[in-house]
Amino acid sequence: MADRVNLEAALHDLGQSLDVPPPPDVTASVCARLNHAPARHRPGLLLRAAIAAVAVITAAGVVVAASPTVRAGLTDLLNLGGVQVRQSPGPPPQPSPQLPGTRSVTLDEARSLAGFPVRVPATLGPPDAVRVSDGSPPRIVSLIYRPGAGRPEPATDRVAARLDQFAGPPAPVFEKFAAEEDVRHLVIDGQPALWVRGPHPVVYVDRTGQWRTESARLAANTLIWQADDVTLRLEGHFTKTEALAVAQTTR
């Protein structure tokens, strides 16, 4: 929690030091257009609309990347909502990585089992598979997307995108390992977020705080953000702009 407070304070100080004109109030109109998009629209068309919206929002300063100076001062504050990013080598990837206790369920079952709201990105369409992991109630809900319209090229095992969700605790849930230049600090809906450029090692941290090395694998580009008390980890061969567009339509 202290890390998050310090991060928010640093970003706030950065904002106070910038001399820029006030941005137009585009957030409400953009979100309204996304929320009222007809259900018959294909995911690919919706993703393109969301990307255009993110470009407008970014230009207006709603989604902001910290400057290199501030980023250098925040290198030790890479713990966001249960995702810890370390600037050190990670464990070797495993041939068949798996989170503990993983089982397949329907989306409705996941929502019933999880102790937190499970969100779905409209730009990607319905998930092709839903998995819950680590205990009952499950600690992690994972939405799996195969290749298709509005989705990136598959990263591994024909998985185009993966969205992990969990109630963001102060203790780490995932450990990532990436160089400083591969990490960007962002703000999404007024909350700190991280963009981690892949490939980079990731390992699951269980409820006792132990690394589950059998889960170690190489992750693709990843966007990490929070919605209320839930942490979301979107992974796939997205560009940063595409990932931000997906985040904007995740409800």
XYZ file of N, CA and C in Angstrom, residues 123-246:
372
model
N -14.023 -5.666 -26.517
C -13.269 -5.658 -27.774
C -12.810 -7.043 -28.205
N -12.667 -7.966 -27.264
C -12.178 -9.305 -27.596
C -13.302 -10.305 -27.800
N -14.519 -9.942 -27.419
C -15.627 -10.876 -27.530
C -15.620 -11.881 -26.387
N -16.544 -12.854 -26.406
C -16.606 -13.860 -25.341
C -15.328 -14.699 -25.306
N -14.841 -15.078 -24.125
C -13.630 -15.905 -24.045
C -13.884 -17.304 -24.597
N -12.839 -17.908 -25.145
C -12.944 -19.276 -25.656
C -12.793 -20.305 -24.551
N -12.178 -19.914 -23.451
C -12.037 -20.799 -22.296
C -11.936 -19.936 -21.046
N -12.407 -20.493 -19.941
C -12.331 -19.809 -18.650
C -11.743 -20.798 -17.652
N -10.748 -20.355 -16.907
C -10.094 -21.217 -15.925
C -10.059 -20.528 -14.572
N -10.211 -21.315 -13.519
C -10.042 -20.812 -12.159
C -8.910 -21.599 -11.518
N -8.176 -20.952 -10.607
C -6.978 -21.576 -10.044
C -6.830 -21.266 -8.568
N -6.151 -22.194 -7.881
C -5.698 -22.041 -6.503
C -6.836 -21.884 -5.502
N -7.485 -23.002 -5.201
C -8.384 -23.040 -4.059
C -9.839 -22.778 -4.370
N -10.617 -22.765 -3.284
C -12.045 -22.489 -3.372
C -12.426 -21.594 -2.186
N -12.879 -20.364 -2.441
C -13.067 -19.786 -3.771
C -11.729 -19.602 -4.493
N -11.744 -19.617 -5.810
C -10.491 -19.511 -6.561
C -9.820 -18.162 -6.346
N -8.506 -18.197 -6.331
C -7.752 -16.951 -6.188
C -7.624 -16.224 -7.523
N -7.555 -16.991 -8.626
C -7.333 -16.426 -9.957
C -8.435 -16.876 -10.904
N -8.935 -15.946 -11.712
C -9.809 -16.272 -12.839
C -9.083 -15.847 -14.109
N -8.958 -16.762 -15.063
C -8.236 -16.487 -16.313
C -9.177 -16.661 -17.498
N -9.282 -15.625 -18.325
C -10.037 -15.697 -19.571
C -9.052 -15.945 -20.703
N -9.308 -16.968 -21.514
C -8.400 -17.376 -22.577
C -9.054 -17.099 -23.925
N -8.294 -16.470 -24.827
C -8.798 -16.113 -26.153
C -7.928 -16.754 -27.229
N -8.572 -17.478 -28.133
C -7.886 -18.061 -29.284
C -7.816 -17.016 -30.409
N -7.060 -17.281 -31.462
C -6.991 -16.321 -32.572
C -8.372 -16.044 -33.162
N -8.588 -14.802 -33.546
C -9.867 -14.411 -34.124
C -9.899 -12.927 -34.414
N -11.050 -12.447 -34.870
C -11.204 -11.035 -35.224
C -10.942 -10.148 -34.017
N -10.146 -9.106 -34.237
C -9.863 -8.161 -33.172
C -8.885 -8.658 -32.136
N -8.242 -9.797 -32.408
C -7.288 -10.373 -31.456
C -5.905 -10.459 -32.092
N -4.848 -10.402 -31.285
C -3.493 -10.452 -31.851
C -3.123 -11.860 -32.300
N -1.976 -11.967 -32.925
C -1.451 -13.275 -33.292
C -1.173 -14.075 -32.025
N -1.343 -15.400 -32.073
C -1.144 -16.201 -30.859
C 0.286 -16.119 -30.359
N 0.424 -16.122 -29.035
C 1.744 -16.095 -28.421
C 2.273 -17.521 -28.278
N 1.576 -18.348 -27.493
C 1.974 -19.737 -27.298
C 0.723 -20.594 -27.211
N 0.837 -21.854 -27.607
C -0.258 -22.820 -27.484
C -1.560 -22.287 -28.066
N -1.462 -21.554 -29.165
C -2.631 -21.001 -29.849
C -3.454 -20.084 -28.948
N -2.822 -19.461 -27.988
C -3.492 -18.475 -27.135
C -3.150 -17.086 -27.656
N -4.166 -16.353 -28.121
C -3.941 -15.005 -28.642
C -3.879 -13.981 -27.523
N -4.669 -14.190 -26.485
C -4.701 -13.242 -25.368
C -5.143 -13.969 -24.111
N -4.690 -13.442 -22.993
C -5.037 -14.011 -21.688
C -5.288 -12.857 -20.735
N -6.391 -12.933 -20.005
C -6.714 -11.906 -19.021
C -6.876 -12.569 -17.664
N -5.873 -12.392 -16.787
C -5.938 -12.892 -15.412
C -6.556 -11.825 -14.523
N -7.401 -12.254 -13.587
C -8.044 -11.326 -12.664
C -8.002 -11.909 -11.257
N -7.770 -11.038 -10.286
C -7.773 -11.468 -8.889
C -7.965 -10.257 -7.998
N -8.456 -10.511 -6.795
C -8.600 -9.436 -5.822
C -7.206 -8.984 -5.418
N -6.908 -7.705 -5.654
C -5.550 -7.206 -5.474
C -5.123 -7.111 -4.021
N -4.360 -8.077 -3.509
C -3.879 -8.029 -2.133
C -2.556 -7.276 -2.045
N -2.092 -6.951 -0.831
C -0.770 -6.323 -0.709
C 0.366 -7.292 -1.019
N 0.138 -8.598 -0.828
C 1.187 -9.583 -1.084
C 1.247 -9.916 -2.568
N 2.431 -10.254 -3.091
C 2.555 -10.593 -4.511
C 1.746 -11.830 -4.887
N 1.172 -11.800 -6.072
C 0.477 -12.940 -6.661
C 1.240 -13.424 -7.893
N 1.787 -12.484 -8.641
C 2.658 -12.809 -9.770
C 3.966 -12.050 -9.606
N 5.080 -12.718 -9.917
C 6.387 -12.069 -9.981
C 6.807 -12.021 -11.448
N 7.138 -10.817 -11.911
C 7.635 -10.633 -13.268
C 9.084 -10.164 -13.205
N 9.816 -10.419 -14.264
C 11.233 -10.083 -14.305
C 11.504 -9.368 -15.624
N 11.837 -8.073 -15.531
C 11.995 -7.266 -16.740
C 12.987 -6.145 -16.489
N 13.686 -5.749 -17.537
C 14.607 -4.619 -17.447
C 13.823 -3.320 -17.316
N 14.460 -2.314 -16.720
C 13.792 -1.033 -16.494
C 13.255 -0.433 -17.786
N 14.020 -0.557 -18.876
C 13.589 0.063 -20.131
C 12.383 -0.646 -20.746
N 12.027 -1.824 -20.239
C 10.868 -2.555 -20.756
C 9.605 -2.314 -19.934
N 9.683 -1.429 -18.952
C 8.535 -1.155 -18.079
C 8.137 0.304 -18.215
N 6.862 0.543 -18.412
C 6.333 1.905 -18.494
C 5.266 2.084 -17.427
N 5.312 3.234 -16.759
C 4.302 3.587 -15.765
C 3.196 4.378 -16.448
N 1.953 3.953 -16.278
C 0.804 4.593 -16.899
C -0.231 4.942 -15.836
N -1.259 5.650 -16.275
C -2.423 5.907 -15.434
C -3.658 5.555 -16.250
N -4.512 4.692 -15.718
C -5.761 4.302 -16.368
C -6.910 4.622 -15.423
N -7.827 5.455 -15.887
C -8.978 5.854 -15.068
C -8.535 6.380 -13.704
N -7.449 7.150 -13.700
C -6.974 7.757 -12.465
C -6.183 6.839 -11.561
N -5.936 5.597 -11.976
C -5.215 4.628 -11.153
C -3.883 4.259 -11.803
N -2.837 3.992 -10.992
C -1.555 3.576 -11.561
C -1.698 2.278 -12.356
N -0.929 2.159 -13.416
C -0.910 0.962 -14.253
C 0.516 0.737 -14.734
N 0.792 -0.470 -15.208
C 2.120 -0.809 -15.715
C 1.999 -1.482 -17.076
N 2.894 -1.127 -17.972
C 3.048 -1.801 -19.251
C 4.408 -2.473 -19.236
N 4.429 -3.800 -19.396
C 5.677 -4.562 -19.394
C 5.841 -5.188 -20.771
N 6.879 -4.755 -21.468
C 7.135 -5.251 -22.816
C 7.772 -6.631 -22.741
N 7.263 -7.557 -23.531
C 7.758 -8.921 -23.486
C 8.732 -9.218 -24.610
N 9.216 -10.477 -24.633
C 8.923 -11.536 -23.667
C 9.699 -11.346 -22.363
N 9.085 -11.794 -21.261
C 9.726 -11.683 -19.951
C 9.223 -12.813 -19.058
N 10.056 -13.294 -18.120
C 9.637 -14.386 -17.244
C 8.557 -13.933 -16.261
N 7.645 -14.848 -15.952
C 6.627 -14.613 -14.934
C 6.438 -15.912 -14.159
N 6.217 -15.786 -12.851
C 6.002 -16.955 -12.004
C 4.897 -16.631 -11.004
N 4.119 -17.638 -10.657
C 3.022 -17.459 -9.705
C 3.554 -17.568 -8.281
N 3.016 -16.731 -7.387
C 3.364 -16.755 -5.967
C 2.139 -17.248 -5.205
N 2.266 -18.357 -4.481
C 1.090 -18.939 -3.836
C 0.713 -18.186 -2.567
N -0.321 -18.669 -1.893
C -0.867 -17.977 -0.721
C 0.112 -17.928 0.444
N 1.109 -18.821 0.450
C 2.110 -18.811 1.513
C 3.299 -17.922 1.170
N 3.286 -17.318 -0.028
C 4.385 -16.455 -0.438
C 5.502 -17.178 -1.164
N 5.291 -18.461 -1.512
C 6.321 -19.244 -2.186
C 6.157 -19.168 -3.702
N 7.273 -19.036 -4.395
C 7.247 -19.108 -5.856
C 6.859 -20.524 -6.268
N 5.903 -20.653 -7.167
C 5.556 -21.952 -7.737
C 6.288 -22.070 -9.066
N 7.518 -22.582 -8.985
C 8.384 -22.583 -10.165
C 7.817 -23.433 -11.301
N 6.904 -24.366 -10.983
C 6.286 -25.149 -12.053
C 5.386 -24.288 -12.934
N 5.071 -23.068 -12.462
C 4.237 -22.150 -13.250
C 5.065 -21.189 -14.098
N 6.395 -21.232 -13.958
C 7.260 -20.254 -14.632
C 7.167 -20.399 -16.150
N 7.045 -19.260 -16.830
C 6.958 -19.255 -18.286
C 7.381 -17.882 -18.792
N 7.485 -17.742 -20.103
C 7.759 -16.450 -20.718
C 6.431 -15.796 -21.090
N 6.217 -14.591 -20.600
C 4.996 -13.851 -20.896
C 5.234 -12.906 -22.063
N 4.186 -12.667 -22.828
C 4.232 -11.681 -23.906
C 3.979 -10.291 -23.315
N 3.830 -9.287 -24.165
C 3.525 -7.935 -23.691
C 2.358 -7.979 -22.706
N 2.470 -7.218 -21.631
C 1.471 -7.301 -20.565
C 1.096 -5.918 -20.060
N -0.206 -5.699 -19.906
C -0.736 -4.487 -19.280
C -1.351 -4.880 -17.950
N -0.970 -4.169 -16.889
C -1.469 -4.442 -15.538
C -2.172 -3.195 -15.038
N -3.414 -3.348 -14.604
C -4.143 -2.207 -14.057
C -5.129 -2.693 -13.016
N -5.782 -1.755 -12.349
C -6.735 -2.097 -11.302
C -8.082 -1.445 -11.575
N -9.139 -2.172 -11.248
C -10.503 -1.661 -11.306
C -11.129 -1.942 -9.949
N -11.357 -0.881 -9.190
C -11.779 -1.026 -7.794
C -10.721 -1.846 -7.061
N -11.099 -2.984 -6.469
C -10.136 -3.789 -5.716
C -9.640 -4.996 -6.503
N -9.890 -5.009 -7.799
C -9.491 -6.144 -8.633
C -8.302 -5.747 -9.505
N -7.297 -6.621 -9.554
C -6.151 -6.423 -10.440
C -6.367 -7.235 -11.709
N -6.082 -6.622 -12.847
C -6.227 -7.281 -14.147
C -4.878 -7.308 -14.847
N -4.571 -8.448 -15.450
C -3.284 -8.645 -16.126
C -3.571 -9.166 -17.531
N -3.497 -8.262 -18.522
C -3.782 -8.610 -19.917
C -2.476 -8.934 -20.623
N -2.414 -10.109 -21.231
C -1.185 -10.559 -21.886
C -1.463 -10.984 -23.323
N -0.592 -10.602 -24.226
C -0.704 -11.004 -25.624
C 0.194 -10.134 -26.482
N 0.240 -10.430 -27.772
C 1.062 -9.647 -28.694
C 0.319 -8.382 -29.119
N -0.124 -7.620 -28.119
C -0.741 -6.321 -28.359
C 0.342 -5.248 -28.421
N 0.066 -4.166 -29.135
C 0.826 -2.946 -28.909
C 0.287 -2.304 -27.635
N 1.014 -1.333 -27.117
C 0.533 -0.654 -25.910
C -0.809 0.024 -26.170
N -0.964 0.649 -27.340
C -2.220 1.320 -27.675
C -3.372 0.326 -27.758
N -3.126 -0.833 -28.366
C -4.168 -1.859 -28.455
C -4.557 -2.369 -27.074
N -3.566 -2.600 -26.212
C -3.864 -3.094 -24.866
C -4.669 -2.075 -24.072
N -4.321 -0.789 -24.201
C -5.084 0.251 -23.513
C -6.518 0.304 -24.025
N -6.701 0.069 -25.321
C -8.052 0.052 -25.885
C -8.868 -1.091 -25.294
N -8.248 -2.251 -25.130
C -8.938 -3.383 -24.506
C -9.311 -3.044 -23.065
